[in-house]
Amino acid sequence: MIGRSDLTVMEFSDLPAPTDADQILERRPYLIGPRDKVVIEVYNVPELTRTLQVDANGQISLPLLGTIDAAGKSPAELSRLITAGLTGRFVRNPQVTVNADTTNQIITVDGQVKTPGLYPVLGKMTLQKAIASAQGVTDYANTNYVVVFRKVGDRQMAGVYDLRAVRRGQYADPEVFTNDIIFVGDDANRRLIQTLISSAALLSGPLIAILN
């Protein structure tokens, strides 16, 4: 036992895969995320009816309206936003419907990545691919401390991976699954050194930091 009384460290060659039931999302309002596809229909205006993919920044682009923030909104909220933009100026009494064309299979990538958020599971997804979906790690990422949280049956489990070792081919790039939460840790030493360097106006000699 370490840290918490309910935390048990177990020996596995890899984090066990979830069951089929674990990968079924709980019923909750669906929110559009980056790289989702949305089907936008404007009644009697076929030139505005189209299927669009949300970009990595969570935006879509529509004729007449330009760039629209779609991520984080439900299809109904996006429909109201488009309706408001079209009303009066471009279309009389527009009737807009928005549907999300997605499998609703997502993972969460958080911590020291450039674009934390929810990402779709497209085919077989691995740890490296998941982190790449979030635009890679930040300058302060601790790449030897990447945690994958997963529900397996009635147990909440976590696997700690060394991303550097995966990149070197020392062990296989682990597969990740729907509902996994991936967390990239923070390299406190690197952050401390950067802070010391940026706070020093002029170094007349070597900068020494005792890290332990």
PDB file of C-alpha atoms in Angstrom:
ATOM      1  CA  MET A   1       0.000   0.000   0.000  1.00  0.00           C
ATOM      2  CA  ILE A   2       1.252   3.514  -0.766  1.00  0.00           C
ATOM      3  CA  GLY A   3      -0.222   6.963  -0.245  1.00  0.00           C
ATOM      4  CA  ARG A   4      -3.858   5.916   0.260  1.00  0.00           C
ATOM      5  CA  SER A   5      -5.219   3.046   2.272  1.00  0.00           C
ATOM      6  CA  ASP A   6      -7.330   1.898  -0.692  1.00  0.00           C
ATOM      7  CA  LEU A   7      -4.468   2.003  -3.222  1.00  0.00           C
ATOM      8  CA  THR A   8      -2.819  -1.305  -4.083  1.00  0.00           C
ATOM      9  CA  VAL A   9       0.196  -1.653  -6.357  1.00  0.00           C
ATOM     10  CA  MET A  10      -0.067  -4.789  -8.490  1.00  0.00           C
ATOM     11  CA  GLU A  11       2.306  -6.480 -10.887  1.00  0.00           C
ATOM     12  CA  PHE A  12       1.089  -6.428 -14.503  1.00  0.00           C
ATOM     13  CA  SER A  13       3.035  -6.447 -17.741  1.00  0.00           C
ATOM     14  CA  ASP A  14       0.489  -3.899 -18.974  1.00  0.00           C
ATOM     15  CA  LEU A  15      -2.665  -2.191 -17.737  1.00  0.00           C
ATOM     16  CA  PRO A  16      -5.570  -4.652 -18.302  1.00  0.00           C
ATOM     17  CA  ALA A  17      -7.981  -3.784 -21.099  1.00  0.00           C
ATOM     18  CA  PRO A  18     -11.448  -2.572 -20.056  1.00  0.00           C
ATOM     19  CA  THR A  19     -14.523  -4.738 -20.458  1.00  0.00           C
ATOM     20  CA  ASP A  20     -17.143  -3.877 -23.086  1.00  0.00           C
ATOM     21  CA  ALA A  21     -19.376  -2.461 -20.356  1.00  0.00           C
ATOM     22  CA  ASP A  22     -16.585  -0.153 -19.171  1.00  0.00           C
ATOM     23  CA  GLN A  23     -16.449   1.479 -22.599  1.00  0.00           C
ATOM     24  CA  ILE A  24     -20.132   2.456 -22.660  1.00  0.00           C
ATOM     25  CA  LEU A  25     -20.421   6.120 -21.719  1.00  0.00           C
ATOM     26  CA  GLU A  26     -22.805   7.123 -18.980  1.00  0.00           C
ATOM     27  CA  ARG A  27     -25.867   8.941 -20.253  1.00  0.00           C
ATOM     28  CA  ARG A  28     -25.100  12.647 -20.289  1.00  0.00           C
ATOM     29  CA  PRO A  29     -25.566  15.592 -22.657  1.00  0.00           C
ATOM     30  CA  TYR A  30     -23.166  15.246 -25.572  1.00  0.00           C
ATOM     31  CA  LEU A  31     -20.722  18.111 -26.058  1.00  0.00           C
ATOM     32  CA  ILE A  32     -18.946  18.644 -29.367  1.00  0.00           C
ATOM     33  CA  GLY A  33     -15.191  18.159 -29.203  1.00  0.00           C
ATOM     34  CA  PRO A  34     -12.150  18.748 -31.432  1.00  0.00           C
ATOM     35  CA  ARG A  35     -12.142  16.626 -34.602  1.00  0.00           C
ATOM     36  CA  ASP A  36     -15.802  15.672 -34.243  1.00  0.00           C
ATOM     37  CA  LYS A  37     -17.889  15.863 -37.395  1.00  0.00           C
ATOM     38  CA  VAL A  38     -21.050  17.937 -37.306  1.00  0.00           C
ATOM     39  CA  VAL A  39     -23.873  17.834 -39.837  1.00  0.00           C
ATOM     40  CA  ILE A  40     -25.424  21.291 -40.263  1.00  0.00           C
ATOM     41  CA  GLU A  41     -28.711  21.622 -42.129  1.00  0.00           C
ATOM     42  CA  VAL A  42     -30.390  24.926 -42.910  1.00  0.00           C
ATOM     43  CA  TYR A  43     -33.893  24.332 -44.224  1.00  0.00           C
ATOM     44  CA  ASN A  44     -34.369  25.571 -47.801  1.00  0.00           C
ATOM     45  CA  VAL A  45     -30.778  26.889 -47.947  1.00  0.00           C
ATOM     46  CA  PRO A  46     -28.834  23.965 -49.473  1.00  0.00           C
ATOM     47  CA  GLU A  47     -25.628  25.988 -49.908  1.00  0.00           C
ATOM     48  CA  LEU A  48     -25.349  26.218 -46.114  1.00  0.00           C
ATOM     49  CA  THR A  49     -26.123  22.553 -45.508  1.00  0.00           C
ATOM     50  CA  ARG A  50     -22.913  20.619 -45.055  1.00  0.00           C
ATOM     51  CA  THR A  51     -20.836  18.225 -42.947  1.00  0.00           C
ATOM     52  CA  LEU A  52     -17.856  19.834 -41.245  1.00  0.00           C
ATOM     53  CA  GLN A  53     -15.052  18.554 -39.067  1.00  0.00           C
ATOM     54  CA  VAL A  54     -14.240  20.557 -35.966  1.00  0.00           C
ATOM     55  CA  ASP A  55     -10.565  21.539 -36.057  1.00  0.00           C
ATOM     56  CA  ALA A  56      -8.000  20.988 -33.285  1.00  0.00           C
ATOM     57  CA  ASN A  57      -8.867  24.396 -31.816  1.00  0.00           C
ATOM     58  CA  GLY A  58     -12.541  23.456 -31.543  1.00  0.00           C
ATOM     59  CA  GLN A  59     -13.713  25.695 -34.408  1.00  0.00           C
ATOM     60  CA  ILE A  60     -15.669  25.340 -37.631  1.00  0.00           C
ATOM     61  CA  SER A  61     -15.993  27.728 -40.553  1.00  0.00           C
ATOM     62  CA  LEU A  62     -19.321  28.513 -42.237  1.00  0.00           C
ATOM     63  CA  PRO A  63     -20.099  30.724 -45.242  1.00  0.00           C
ATOM     64  CA  LEU A  64     -21.541  34.112 -44.215  1.00  0.00           C
ATOM     65  CA  LEU A  65     -20.681  33.532 -40.543  1.00  0.00           C
ATOM     66  CA  GLY A  66     -16.973  32.773 -40.708  1.00  0.00           C
ATOM     67  CA  THR A  67     -15.251  31.019 -37.797  1.00  0.00           C
ATOM     68  CA  ILE A  68     -17.438  29.679 -34.993  1.00  0.00           C
ATOM     69  CA  ASP A  69     -16.385  28.121 -31.688  1.00  0.00           C
ATOM     70  CA  ALA A  70     -18.086  24.715 -31.637  1.00  0.00           C
ATOM     71  CA  ALA A  71     -16.188  22.703 -29.022  1.00  0.00           C
ATOM     72  CA  GLY A  72     -17.814  22.523 -25.613  1.00  0.00           C
ATOM     73  CA  LYS A  73     -21.287  23.192 -27.006  1.00  0.00           C
ATOM     74  CA  SER A  74     -24.116  20.732 -27.405  1.00  0.00           C
ATOM     75  CA  PRO A  75     -25.575  20.315 -30.916  1.00  0.00           C
ATOM     76  CA  ALA A  76     -28.650  22.280 -29.762  1.00  0.00           C
ATOM     77  CA  GLU A  77     -26.475  25.148 -28.471  1.00  0.00           C
ATOM     78  CA  LEU A  78     -24.527  25.280 -31.734  1.00  0.00           C
ATOM     79  CA  SER A  79     -27.812  25.267 -33.663  1.00  0.00           C
ATOM     80  CA  ARG A  80     -29.045  28.281 -31.685  1.00  0.00           C
ATOM     81  CA  LEU A  81     -25.749  30.096 -32.236  1.00  0.00           C
ATOM     82  CA  ILE A  82     -25.901  29.579 -36.013  1.00  0.00           C
ATOM     83  CA  THR A  83     -29.569  30.554 -36.088  1.00  0.00           C
ATOM     84  CA  ALA A  84     -28.820  33.801 -34.254  1.00  0.00           C
ATOM     85  CA  GLY A  85     -26.000  34.616 -36.678  1.00  0.00           C
ATOM     86  CA  LEU A  86     -28.127  34.058 -39.759  1.00  0.00           C
ATOM     87  CA  THR A  87     -31.345  35.686 -38.546  1.00  0.00           C
ATOM     88  CA  GLY A  88     -32.191  38.991 -40.175  1.00  0.00           C
ATOM     89  CA  ARG A  89     -28.921  39.621 -41.959  1.00  0.00           C
ATOM     90  CA  PHE A  90     -28.782  36.627 -44.282  1.00  0.00           C
ATOM     91  CA  VAL A  91     -31.793  34.332 -43.921  1.00  0.00           C
ATOM     92  CA  ARG A  92     -35.361  35.107 -42.959  1.00  0.00           C
ATOM     93  CA  ASN A  93     -36.493  32.851 -40.106  1.00  0.00           C
ATOM     94  CA  PRO A  94     -33.708  30.254 -40.544  1.00  0.00           C
ATOM     95  CA  GLN A  95     -34.424  26.722 -39.366  1.00  0.00           C
ATOM     96  CA  VAL A  96     -31.116  25.152 -38.365  1.00  0.00           C
ATOM     97  CA  THR A  97     -30.471  21.642 -37.106  1.00  0.00           C
ATOM     98  CA  VAL A  98     -27.084  20.324 -35.963  1.00  0.00           C
ATOM     99  CA  ASN A  99     -26.238  16.675 -35.448  1.00  0.00           C
ATOM    100  CA  ALA A 100     -22.934  15.255 -34.258  1.00  0.00           C
ATOM    101  CA  ASP A 101     -21.662  12.585 -36.623  1.00  0.00           C
ATOM    102  CA  THR A 102     -19.437  10.761 -34.123  1.00  0.00           C
ATOM    103  CA  THR A 103     -19.104   7.388 -32.457  1.00  0.00           C
ATOM    104  CA  ASN A 104     -18.988   9.168 -29.100  1.00  0.00           C
ATOM    105  CA  GLN A 105     -15.850   7.230 -28.155  1.00  0.00           C
ATOM    106  CA  ILE A 106     -13.500   9.602 -26.420  1.00  0.00           C
ATOM    107  CA  ILE A 107     -10.437   9.725 -24.211  1.00  0.00           C
ATOM    108  CA  THR A 108      -9.258  12.550 -21.960  1.00  0.00           C
ATOM    109  CA  VAL A 109      -5.695  13.862 -22.310  1.00  0.00           C
ATOM    110  CA  ASP A 110      -4.647  16.190 -19.495  1.00  0.00           C
ATOM    111  CA  GLY A 111      -1.632  17.588 -17.668  1.00  0.00           C
ATOM    112  CA  GLN A 112       1.467  18.843 -19.454  1.00  0.00           C
ATOM    113  CA  VAL A 113       0.218  18.564 -23.033  1.00  0.00           C
ATOM    114  CA  LYS A 114      -0.184  21.508 -25.385  1.00  0.00           C
ATOM    115  CA  THR A 115      -3.926  21.096 -25.945  1.00  0.00           C
ATOM    116  CA  PRO A 116      -5.615  19.253 -23.064  1.00  0.00           C
ATOM    117  CA  GLY A 117      -9.106  18.019 -23.801  1.00  0.00           C
ATOM    118  CA  LEU A 118     -11.371  15.254 -25.047  1.00  0.00           C
ATOM    119  CA  TYR A 119     -10.310  13.371 -28.168  1.00  0.00           C
ATOM    120  CA  PRO A 120     -12.046  10.707 -30.262  1.00  0.00           C
ATOM    121  CA  VAL A 121     -10.725   7.163 -30.348  1.00  0.00           C
ATOM    122  CA  LEU A 122     -10.090   6.579 -34.039  1.00  0.00           C
ATOM    123  CA  GLY A 123      -9.344   2.942 -34.743  1.00  0.00           C
ATOM    124  CA  LYS A 124      -6.632   1.437 -32.583  1.00  0.00           C
ATOM    125  CA  MET A 125      -5.332   4.252 -30.376  1.00  0.00           C
ATOM    126  CA  THR A 126      -2.017   4.062 -28.529  1.00  0.00           C
ATOM    127  CA  LEU A 127      -0.489   6.239 -25.811  1.00  0.00           C
ATOM    128  CA  GLN A 128       1.795   8.061 -28.244  1.00  0.00           C
ATOM    129  CA  LYS A 129      -1.045   8.689 -30.691  1.00  0.00           C
ATOM    130  CA  ALA A 130      -3.252  10.009 -27.891  1.00  0.00           C
ATOM    131  CA  ILE A 131      -0.591  12.481 -26.763  1.00  0.00           C
ATOM    132  CA  ALA A 132       0.042  13.507 -30.380  1.00  0.00           C
ATOM    133  CA  SER A 133      -3.712  14.244 -30.674  1.00  0.00           C
ATOM    134  CA  ALA A 134      -3.211  16.808 -27.908  1.00  0.00           C
ATOM    135  CA  GLN A 135      -0.411  18.435 -29.960  1.00  0.00           C
ATOM    136  CA  GLY A 136       2.335  16.750 -27.945  1.00  0.00           C
ATOM    137  CA  VAL A 137       3.844  17.516 -24.568  1.00  0.00           C
ATOM    138  CA  THR A 138       4.842  20.924 -23.197  1.00  0.00           C
ATOM    139  CA  ASP A 139       8.364  22.063 -22.328  1.00  0.00           C
ATOM    140  CA  TYR A 140       7.709  21.213 -18.684  1.00  0.00           C
ATOM    141  CA  ALA A 141       6.399  17.688 -19.201  1.00  0.00           C
ATOM    142  CA  ASN A 142       7.837  14.844 -17.178  1.00  0.00           C
ATOM    143  CA  THR A 143       7.798  12.238 -19.924  1.00  0.00           C
ATOM    144  CA  ASN A 144       8.906   9.432 -17.623  1.00  0.00           C
ATOM    145  CA  TYR A 145       5.714   9.920 -15.592  1.00  0.00           C
ATOM    146  CA  VAL A 146       2.622   9.418 -17.758  1.00  0.00           C
ATOM    147  CA  VAL A 147      -0.393   7.916 -16.006  1.00  0.00           C
ATOM    148  CA  VAL A 148      -3.321   6.138 -17.679  1.00  0.00           C
ATOM    149  CA  PHE A 149      -6.425   5.899 -15.485  1.00  0.00           C
ATOM    150  CA  ARG A 150      -8.912   3.191 -16.450  1.00  0.00           C
ATOM    151  CA  LYS A 151     -11.986   1.447 -15.088  1.00  0.00           C
ATOM    152  CA  VAL A 152     -11.751  -2.315 -15.455  1.00  0.00           C
ATOM    153  CA  GLY A 153     -14.862  -4.089 -14.212  1.00  0.00           C
ATOM    154  CA  ASP A 154     -15.558  -2.722 -10.750  1.00  0.00           C
ATOM    155  CA  ARG A 155     -11.996  -1.527 -10.170  1.00  0.00           C
ATOM    156  CA  GLN A 156     -10.396   1.846 -10.844  1.00  0.00           C
ATOM    157  CA  MET A 157      -6.861   1.200 -12.084  1.00  0.00           C
ATOM    158  CA  ALA A 158      -3.869   3.281 -13.119  1.00  0.00           C
ATOM    159  CA  GLY A 159      -0.749   2.434 -15.103  1.00  0.00           C
ATOM    160  CA  VAL A 160       2.422   4.548 -15.025  1.00  0.00           C
ATOM    161  CA  TYR A 161       4.412   4.639 -18.261  1.00  0.00           C
ATOM    162  CA  ASP A 162       7.790   6.072 -19.238  1.00  0.00           C
ATOM    163  CA  LEU A 163       7.110   7.801 -22.562  1.00  0.00           C
ATOM    164  CA  ARG A 164      10.834   8.081 -23.263  1.00  0.00           C
ATOM    165  CA  ALA A 165      11.216   4.300 -23.024  1.00  0.00           C
ATOM    166  CA  VAL A 166       8.237   3.796 -25.355  1.00  0.00           C
ATOM    167  CA  ARG A 167       9.768   6.164 -27.906  1.00  0.00           C
ATOM    168  CA  ARG A 168      13.061   4.296 -27.738  1.00  0.00           C
ATOM    169  CA  GLY A 169      11.292   1.006 -28.356  1.00  0.00           C
ATOM    170  CA  GLN A 170      12.233  -0.408 -24.957  1.00  0.00           C
ATOM    171  CA  TYR A 171       8.661  -1.622 -24.603  1.00  0.00           C
ATOM    172  CA  ALA A 172       5.533  -1.547 -26.737  1.00  0.00           C
ATOM    173  CA  ASP A 173       3.440   1.575 -27.147  1.00  0.00           C
ATOM    174  CA  PRO A 174       0.443   0.655 -24.917  1.00  0.00           C
ATOM    175  CA  GLU A 175      -3.054   0.721 -26.363  1.00  0.00           C
ATOM    176  CA  VAL A 176      -5.561   3.149 -24.849  1.00  0.00           C
ATOM    177  CA  PHE A 177      -9.326   2.736 -24.849  1.00  0.00           C
ATOM    178  CA  THR A 178     -12.572   4.698 -24.695  1.00  0.00           C
ATOM    179  CA  ASN A 179     -13.021   6.531 -21.363  1.00  0.00           C
ATOM    180  CA  ASP A 180      -9.317   6.340 -20.450  1.00  0.00           C
ATOM    181  CA  ILE A 181      -7.834   9.424 -18.778  1.00  0.00           C
ATOM    182  CA  ILE A 182      -4.213  10.135 -19.708  1.00  0.00           C
ATOM    183  CA  PHE A 183      -2.248  12.483 -17.471  1.00  0.00           C
ATOM    184  CA  VAL A 184       1.245  13.784 -18.291  1.00  0.00           C
ATOM    185  CA  GLY A 185       3.139  14.868 -15.181  1.00  0.00           C
ATOM    186  CA  ASP A 186       5.084  18.067 -14.525  1.00  0.00           C
ATOM    187  CA  ASP A 187       8.889  18.248 -14.434  1.00  0.00           C
ATOM    188  CA  ALA A 188       9.376  20.488 -11.395  1.00  0.00           C
ATOM    189  CA  ASN A 189      13.167  20.588 -11.796  1.00  0.00           C
ATOM    190  CA  ARG A 190      12.986  21.822 -15.389  1.00  0.00           C
ATOM    191  CA  ARG A 191      10.418  24.444 -14.396  1.00  0.00           C
ATOM    192  CA  LEU A 192      12.635  25.586 -11.497  1.00  0.00           C
ATOM    193  CA  ILE A 193      15.698  25.965 -13.717  1.00  0.00           C
ATOM    194  CA  GLN A 194      13.712  27.934 -16.300  1.00  0.00           C
ATOM    195  CA  THR A 195      12.400  30.224 -13.553  1.00  0.00           C
ATOM    196  CA  LEU A 196      15.918  30.810 -12.212  1.00  0.00           C
ATOM    197  CA  ILE A 197      17.276  31.580 -15.677  1.00  0.00           C
ATOM    198  CA  SER A 198      14.441  33.949 -16.599  1.00  0.00           C
ATOM    199  CA  SER A 199      14.771  35.812 -13.270  1.00  0.00           C
ATOM    200  CA  ALA A 200      18.514  36.409 -13.688  1.00  0.00           C
ATOM    201  CA  ALA A 201      19.100  39.629 -15.633  1.00  0.00           C
ATOM    202  CA  LEU A 202      22.788  38.874 -16.312  1.00  0.00           C
ATOM    203  CA  LEU A 203      24.800  35.812 -15.389  1.00  0.00           C
ATOM    204  CA  SER A 204      28.366  36.730 -14.456  1.00  0.00           C
ATOM    205  CA  GLY A 205      29.122  33.123 -13.565  1.00  0.00           C
ATOM    206  CA  PRO A 206      27.576  29.670 -13.633  1.00  0.00           C
ATOM    207  CA  LEU A 207      24.082  29.222 -12.226  1.00  0.00           C
ATOM    208  CA  ILE A 208      24.034  26.386  -9.707  1.00  0.00           C
ATOM    209  CA  ALA A 209      20.785  24.890  -8.363  1.00  0.00           C
ATOM    210  CA  ILE A 210      20.636  22.186  -5.703  1.00  0.00           C
ATOM    211  CA  LEU A 211      17.714  19.967  -6.735  1.00  0.00           C
ATOM    212  CA  ASN A 212      17.907  17.351  -3.968  1.00  0.00           C
TER     213      ASN A 212
END
